[in-house]
Short mmCIF file of C-alpha atoms in Angstrom, two decimals:
data_model
loop_
_atom_site.label_atom_id
_atom_site.label_comp_id
_atom_site.label_asym_id
_atom_site.label_seq_id
_atom_site.Cartn_x
_atom_site.Cartn_y
_atom_site.Cartn_z
CA MET A 1 0.00 0.00 0.00
CA LYS A 2 2.85 2.33 0.89
CA LYS A 3 4.51 1.58 -2.48
CA ILE A 4 1.29 2.46 -4.36
CA THR A 5 0.96 5.74 -2.47
CA VAL A 6 4.55 6.69 -3.26
CA LEU A 7 4.04 5.81 -6.92
CA LEU A 8 0.89 7.94 -7.18
CA LEU A 9 2.68 10.84 -5.47
CA THR A 10 5.59 10.55 -7.90
CA LEU A 11 3.23 10.57 -10.91
CA ALA A 12 1.39 13.59 -9.51
CA LEU A 13 4.64 15.50 -9.08
CA GLY A 14 5.68 14.57 -12.61
CA VAL A 15 2.43 15.86 -14.10
CA SER A 16 2.76 19.02 -12.03
CA ALA A 17 6.31 19.52 -13.30
CA LEU A 18 5.22 18.99 -16.89
CA THR A 19 2.36 21.44 -16.45
CA GLY A 20 4.75 23.94 -14.94
CA CYS A 21 7.12 23.55 -17.90
CA GLY A 22 4.26 24.08 -20.29
CA SER A 23 3.22 27.20 -18.46
CA LYS A 24 6.78 28.58 -18.57
CA GLU A 25 6.99 27.83 -22.30
CA ASP A 26 3.73 29.64 -22.99
CA SER A 27 4.92 32.62 -20.97
CA SER A 28 8.20 32.73 -22.87
CA SER A 29 6.30 32.55 -26.17
CA GLU A 30 4.05 35.44 -25.14
CA THR A 31 7.06 37.52 -24.06
CA SER A 32 8.79 36.81 -27.37
CA LYS A 33 5.64 37.81 -29.26
CA GLU A 34 5.34 41.07 -27.30
CA THR A 35 9.02 41.88 -27.92
CA THR A 36 8.59 41.29 -31.66
CA GLU A 37 5.52 43.52 -31.78
CA THR A 38 7.31 46.25 -29.81
CA ALA A 39 10.30 46.06 -32.16
CA LYS A 40 8.00 46.32 -35.16
CA LYS A 41 6.30 49.39 -33.73
CA SER A 42 9.73 50.87 -33.10
CA GLU A 43 10.73 50.18 -36.70
CA ASP A 44 7.55 51.83 -37.97
CA LYS A 45 8.23 55.00 -35.97
CA ALA A 46 10.03 57.76 -37.88
CA ILE A 47 13.53 58.57 -36.68
CA TYR A 48 14.58 62.19 -36.84
CA ARG A 49 16.05 65.15 -34.97
CA THR A 50 13.84 68.17 -34.40
CA LEU A 51 14.97 71.69 -35.25
CA ASP A 52 15.83 72.39 -31.61
CA GLU A 53 17.84 69.18 -31.32
CA ILE A 54 19.83 70.08 -34.42
CA LYS A 55 20.56 73.54 -33.04
CA GLU A 56 21.62 72.12 -29.69
CA SER A 57 23.99 69.66 -31.37
CA GLY A 58 25.64 72.46 -33.39
CA LYS A 59 25.55 70.36 -36.56
CA ILE A 60 23.14 69.51 -39.35
CA VAL A 61 23.63 66.38 -41.45
CA ILE A 62 22.69 66.71 -45.12
CA GLY A 63 22.61 63.99 -47.76
CA VAL A 64 23.97 65.08 -51.16
CA PHE A 65 25.37 63.45 -54.28
CA SER A 66 29.12 63.12 -54.59
CA ASP A 67 29.20 62.26 -58.31
CA LYS A 68 26.56 64.42 -59.99
CA ASN A 69 28.41 67.47 -61.32
CA PRO A 70 27.37 70.32 -61.26
CA PHE A 71 24.64 69.68 -58.67
CA GLY A 72 26.46 67.67 -56.04
CA TYR A 73 30.00 66.37 -56.40
CA VAL A 74 33.39 66.13 -54.72
CA ASP A 75 36.12 68.26 -56.31
CA GLU A 76 39.83 67.50 -56.70
CA LYS A 77 40.45 68.84 -53.18
CA GLY A 78 37.94 66.42 -51.70
CA GLU A 79 35.39 69.14 -50.98
CA TYR A 80 31.68 69.02 -51.79
CA GLN A 81 30.54 71.45 -54.47
CA GLY A 82 27.52 72.18 -56.67
CA TYR A 83 24.09 73.74 -56.81
CA ASP A 84 22.65 71.61 -53.98
CA VAL A 85 25.76 72.09 -51.82
CA TYR A 86 25.64 75.88 -52.28
CA PHE A 87 22.10 75.78 -50.87
CA ALA A 88 23.09 73.41 -48.07
CA GLU A 89 25.84 75.77 -46.93
CA ARG A 90 23.35 78.63 -46.68
CA LEU A 91 20.89 76.52 -44.67
CA ALA A 92 23.61 75.66 -42.15
CA GLU A 93 24.79 79.28 -41.98
CA ASP A 94 21.32 80.67 -41.30
CA LEU A 95 20.63 77.93 -38.79
CA GLY A 96 23.86 78.79 -36.99
CA VAL A 97 25.37 75.30 -37.15
CA GLU A 98 28.11 73.38 -38.94
CA VAL A 99 27.20 71.11 -41.84
CA GLU A 100 28.19 67.49 -42.25
CA TYR A 101 27.71 65.94 -45.70
CA VAL A 102 26.76 62.33 -46.27
CA SER A 103 27.16 60.98 -49.79
CA THR A 104 24.01 59.27 -51.01
CA GLU A 105 22.93 57.27 -54.04
CA PRO A 106 19.56 57.80 -55.76
CA ALA A 107 17.98 54.66 -54.33
CA SER A 108 19.20 55.43 -50.77
CA ARG A 109 17.66 58.87 -50.34
CA VAL A 110 14.40 57.77 -48.70
CA GLU A 111 16.14 55.16 -46.54
CA TYR A 112 18.69 57.67 -45.23
CA LEU A 113 15.87 59.89 -43.98
CA GLN A 114 13.80 57.08 -42.52
CA THR A 115 16.73 55.68 -40.55
CA GLY A 116 17.88 59.06 -39.27
CA LYS A 117 21.20 58.89 -41.10
CA VAL A 118 20.63 62.44 -42.37
CA ASP A 119 18.45 65.37 -41.35
CA ILE A 120 17.82 66.66 -44.88
CA ILE A 121 18.20 65.27 -48.38
CA LEU A 122 19.43 67.79 -50.96
CA ALA A 123 20.27 65.48 -53.83
CA ASN A 124 18.31 66.47 -56.91
CA PHE A 125 15.28 64.91 -55.24
CA THR A 126 12.32 65.07 -57.64
CA VAL A 127 8.96 65.40 -55.90
CA THR A 128 6.60 62.51 -56.66
CA GLU A 129 3.39 61.29 -55.03
CA GLU A 130 4.96 57.92 -54.24
CA ARG A 131 7.96 59.47 -52.49
CA ALA A 132 5.72 61.89 -50.61
CA GLU A 133 4.17 58.89 -48.87
CA SER A 134 7.54 58.13 -47.27
CA VAL A 135 9.14 61.56 -46.74
CA ASP A 136 8.02 65.16 -46.35
CA PHE A 137 9.03 67.55 -49.14
CA ALA A 138 9.63 71.24 -48.54
CA LEU A 139 8.97 73.96 -51.13
CA PRO A 140 10.74 73.45 -54.48
CA TYR A 141 13.86 75.28 -55.60
CA MET A 142 14.27 73.93 -59.12
CA LYS A 143 12.26 72.72 -62.13
CA VAL A 144 13.17 69.63 -64.08
CA ALA A 145 12.05 67.11 -66.69
CA LEU A 146 13.75 64.01 -68.07
CA GLY A 147 16.38 64.09 -70.80
CA VAL A 148 18.21 61.46 -72.84
CA VAL A 149 21.85 61.69 -73.90
CA SER A 150 23.43 59.42 -76.52
CA PRO A 151 26.45 59.21 -78.86
CA ASP A 152 26.45 61.65 -81.78
CA ASP A 153 26.89 58.83 -84.30
CA ALA A 154 23.76 57.01 -83.04
CA LEU A 155 21.68 59.87 -81.70
CA ILE A 156 18.40 59.04 -79.93
CA THR A 157 15.83 61.73 -80.68
CA SER A 158 12.59 60.09 -79.47
CA PRO A 159 11.65 57.46 -76.88
CA GLU A 160 10.49 55.18 -79.70
CA ASP A 161 14.07 55.11 -80.99
CA LEU A 162 14.92 53.15 -77.85
CA ASN A 163 12.51 50.25 -78.43
CA GLY A 164 14.56 47.07 -78.50
CA LYS A 165 17.65 48.96 -77.34
CA LYS A 166 19.44 49.41 -74.02
CA LEU A 167 18.81 52.50 -71.91
CA ILE A 168 21.08 53.20 -68.95
CA VAL A 169 19.41 54.54 -65.79
CA ALA A 170 20.30 55.00 -62.14
CA LYS A 171 18.29 52.92 -59.70
CA GLY A 172 15.65 54.77 -57.73
CA THR A 173 15.30 57.65 -60.21
CA THR A 174 12.27 59.06 -61.98
CA ALA A 175 13.85 57.96 -65.27
CA GLU A 176 13.71 54.33 -64.14
CA THR A 177 10.06 54.69 -63.13
CA TYR A 178 9.04 56.59 -66.28
CA PHE A 179 10.49 54.14 -68.78
CA THR A 180 9.33 51.09 -66.81
CA GLU A 181 5.75 52.35 -66.88
CA ASN A 182 5.61 53.88 -70.35
CA TYR A 183 8.13 52.04 -72.54
CA PRO A 184 8.26 48.35 -71.56
CA ASP A 185 10.05 47.45 -74.81
CA VAL A 186 13.10 49.44 -73.74
CA GLU A 187 15.70 47.33 -71.94
CA LEU A 188 16.88 49.13 -68.82
CA VAL A 189 20.49 48.75 -67.72
CA LYS A 190 20.56 49.83 -64.08
CA PHE A 191 23.39 51.10 -61.87
CA ASP A 192 23.59 52.41 -58.31
CA GLN A 193 25.87 55.38 -58.90
CA TYR A 194 25.92 58.12 -61.52
CA THR A 195 29.62 57.54 -62.14
CA GLU A 196 28.74 54.00 -63.20
CA THR A 197 26.01 55.17 -65.56
CA TYR A 198 28.26 57.54 -67.47
CA ASN A 199 31.10 55.04 -67.64
CA ALA A 200 28.66 52.51 -69.06
CA LEU A 201 27.53 55.02 -71.71
CA ILE A 202 31.12 55.85 -72.67
CA ASP A 203 31.99 52.14 -72.81
CA GLY A 204 29.05 51.37 -75.07
CA ARG A 205 27.19 49.17 -72.59
CA GLY A 206 24.01 51.01 -73.46
CA ASP A 207 22.60 53.01 -76.37
CA ALA A 208 21.67 56.05 -74.26
CA PHE A 209 21.35 57.33 -70.71
CA SER A 210 18.38 59.08 -69.13
CA THR A 211 18.12 61.21 -66.01
CA ASP A 212 17.19 64.85 -65.27
CA ASN A 213 17.50 66.96 -68.43
CA THR A 214 19.51 69.61 -66.59
CA GLU A 215 22.08 67.02 -65.59
CA VAL A 216 22.53 65.24 -68.94
CA LEU A 217 22.82 68.58 -70.70
CA ALA A 218 25.60 69.64 -68.34
CA TRP A 219 27.40 66.34 -68.90
CA ALA A 220 27.08 66.49 -72.69
CA LEU A 221 28.50 70.01 -72.75
CA GLN A 222 31.60 68.68 -71.00
CA ASN A 223 31.97 65.47 -73.02
CA ASP A 224 32.59 65.62 -76.76
CA GLY A 225 30.84 63.07 -78.91
CA PHE A 226 27.57 63.04 -76.96
CA THR A 227 24.38 65.06 -77.40
CA VAL A 228 21.07 65.37 -75.57
CA GLY A 229 18.74 64.28 -78.37
CA ILE A 230 15.67 64.37 -76.12
CA THR A 231 15.76 67.57 -74.09
CA SER A 232 12.43 67.27 -72.27
CA LEU A 233 10.42 64.13 -71.59
CA GLY A 234 7.48 63.48 -69.28
CA ASP A 235 5.89 66.04 -67.00
CA LEU A 236 7.58 69.15 -65.70
CA ASP A 237 8.56 68.22 -62.15
CA THR A 238 10.18 70.03 -59.25
CA ILE A 239 13.23 69.42 -57.08
CA ALA A 240 12.84 70.04 -53.34
CA PRO A 241 14.51 69.38 -50.00
CA ALA A 242 13.12 66.40 -48.09
CA VAL A 243 12.99 65.57 -44.39
CA SER A 244 11.84 62.55 -42.42
CA LYS A 245 8.07 62.04 -42.34
CA GLY A 246 6.57 64.03 -39.49
CA ASN A 247 9.56 66.28 -38.80
CA THR A 248 7.39 69.39 -38.94
CA THR A 249 9.68 71.75 -37.02
CA LEU A 250 12.53 71.28 -39.50
CA LEU A 251 10.17 71.27 -42.49
CA ASP A 252 8.50 74.53 -41.46
CA TRP A 253 11.86 76.22 -40.92
CA ILE A 254 13.12 75.17 -44.39
CA ASN A 255 9.93 76.46 -46.02
CA GLU A 256 10.26 79.85 -44.34
CA GLU A 257 13.93 79.95 -45.31
CA ILE A 258 13.14 79.29 -48.98
CA LYS A 259 10.50 82.04 -48.95
CA SER A 260 12.84 84.58 -47.35
CA LEU A 261 15.70 83.78 -49.76
CA ALA A 262 13.52 84.97 -52.65
CA ASP A 263 14.05 88.56 -51.50
CA GLU A 264 17.69 88.35 -52.54
CA GLN A 265 17.10 86.07 -55.56
CA PHE A 266 19.31 83.50 -53.85
CA PHE A 267 18.79 80.66 -56.31
CA HIS A 268 19.61 82.85 -59.30
CA ALA A 269 22.86 83.74 -57.55
CA ASN A 270 23.38 80.04 -56.89
CA TYR A 271 22.81 79.31 -60.59
CA LYS A 272 25.31 81.98 -61.63
CA GLU A 273 27.95 80.59 -59.28
CA THR A 274 27.55 76.85 -59.88
CA LEU A 275 25.68 76.19 -63.12
CA GLU A 276 26.35 79.07 -65.48
CA PRO A 277 30.04 78.11 -65.87
CA VAL A 278 28.79 74.79 -67.25
CA TYR A 279 25.70 75.82 -69.23
CA GLY A 280 26.92 79.14 -70.59
CA ASP A 281 24.20 80.51 -72.87
CA GLU A 282 22.67 77.07 -73.49
CA VAL A 283 20.12 77.38 -70.68
CA ASP A 284 17.81 80.19 -69.58
CA PRO A 285 18.13 80.36 -65.77
CA ASP A 286 14.41 81.07 -65.42
CA SER A 287 13.62 77.74 -67.09
CA LEU A 288 15.32 75.97 -64.19
CA VAL A 289 15.41 78.21 -61.10
CA VAL A 290 12.51 78.46 -58.64
CA GLU A 291 12.49 81.37 -56.17
CA GLY A 292 10.38 81.46 -53.02
CA GLY A 293 8.94 78.03 -53.73
CA VAL A 294 6.69 79.47 -56.46
CA VAL A 295 6.81 77.49 -59.72
CA GLU A 296 6.18 79.58 -62.82
CA GLU A 297 5.58 77.95 -66.18
#
């Protein structure tokens, strides 16, 4: 009888232990689930520094191109130059802080804002509805359309000329989107960096290259043997600064800054300093420059 009692007690303790283990496992699973959900919410939350936080730090971080002359590039001395950089310097000056530049690629611009890697993107960022879902755009400071540059001895003068041919584009650009949606018979050869796109064009790895018309025109003027056969394609778009979604204090300050700079025709002065040496008489500044955020046709 004593043996039976001990056996039953042992079985009872075993069941209790198993039940306890199961309970601990369920608790661990719930904790893991809660942690995952918390992490996801954290990932979904925008990461940015407010205007006051930037001022307190004494530095603003701005994403620009390092290989898109004359808009954003690094010169022979290792210093950032160009139309976007000229504007960035003024923003930092009027904010009373130092500026730190972060080189970006076209496809990284949204990501750099969302992850807090930069405070502002000033990298020929064309305003589109799709991008506006992920970042907040300030008032525009430039007008732009698409252009196509190709070799003089095989000049592309219409999009239809590209059917069945190879068109070089940079990933994450409006050119990539436009040709994907409107000209599916054009084979797109994609690269991450602008340096790669132009090298590919020079090497004959594509029949033409498309990006902003202002940029391909500048490049063609500096490279013999190439011409912009399509000078304006698609809708007239605008270029604007962008900040992380929801960063209203920084966005509002940039908008007021752009409006106030119109009093001194800042962007025309910017054009004269950075773009006129490249374009010469080939481009009317008013066809490109936007003052005070007001776009005039």
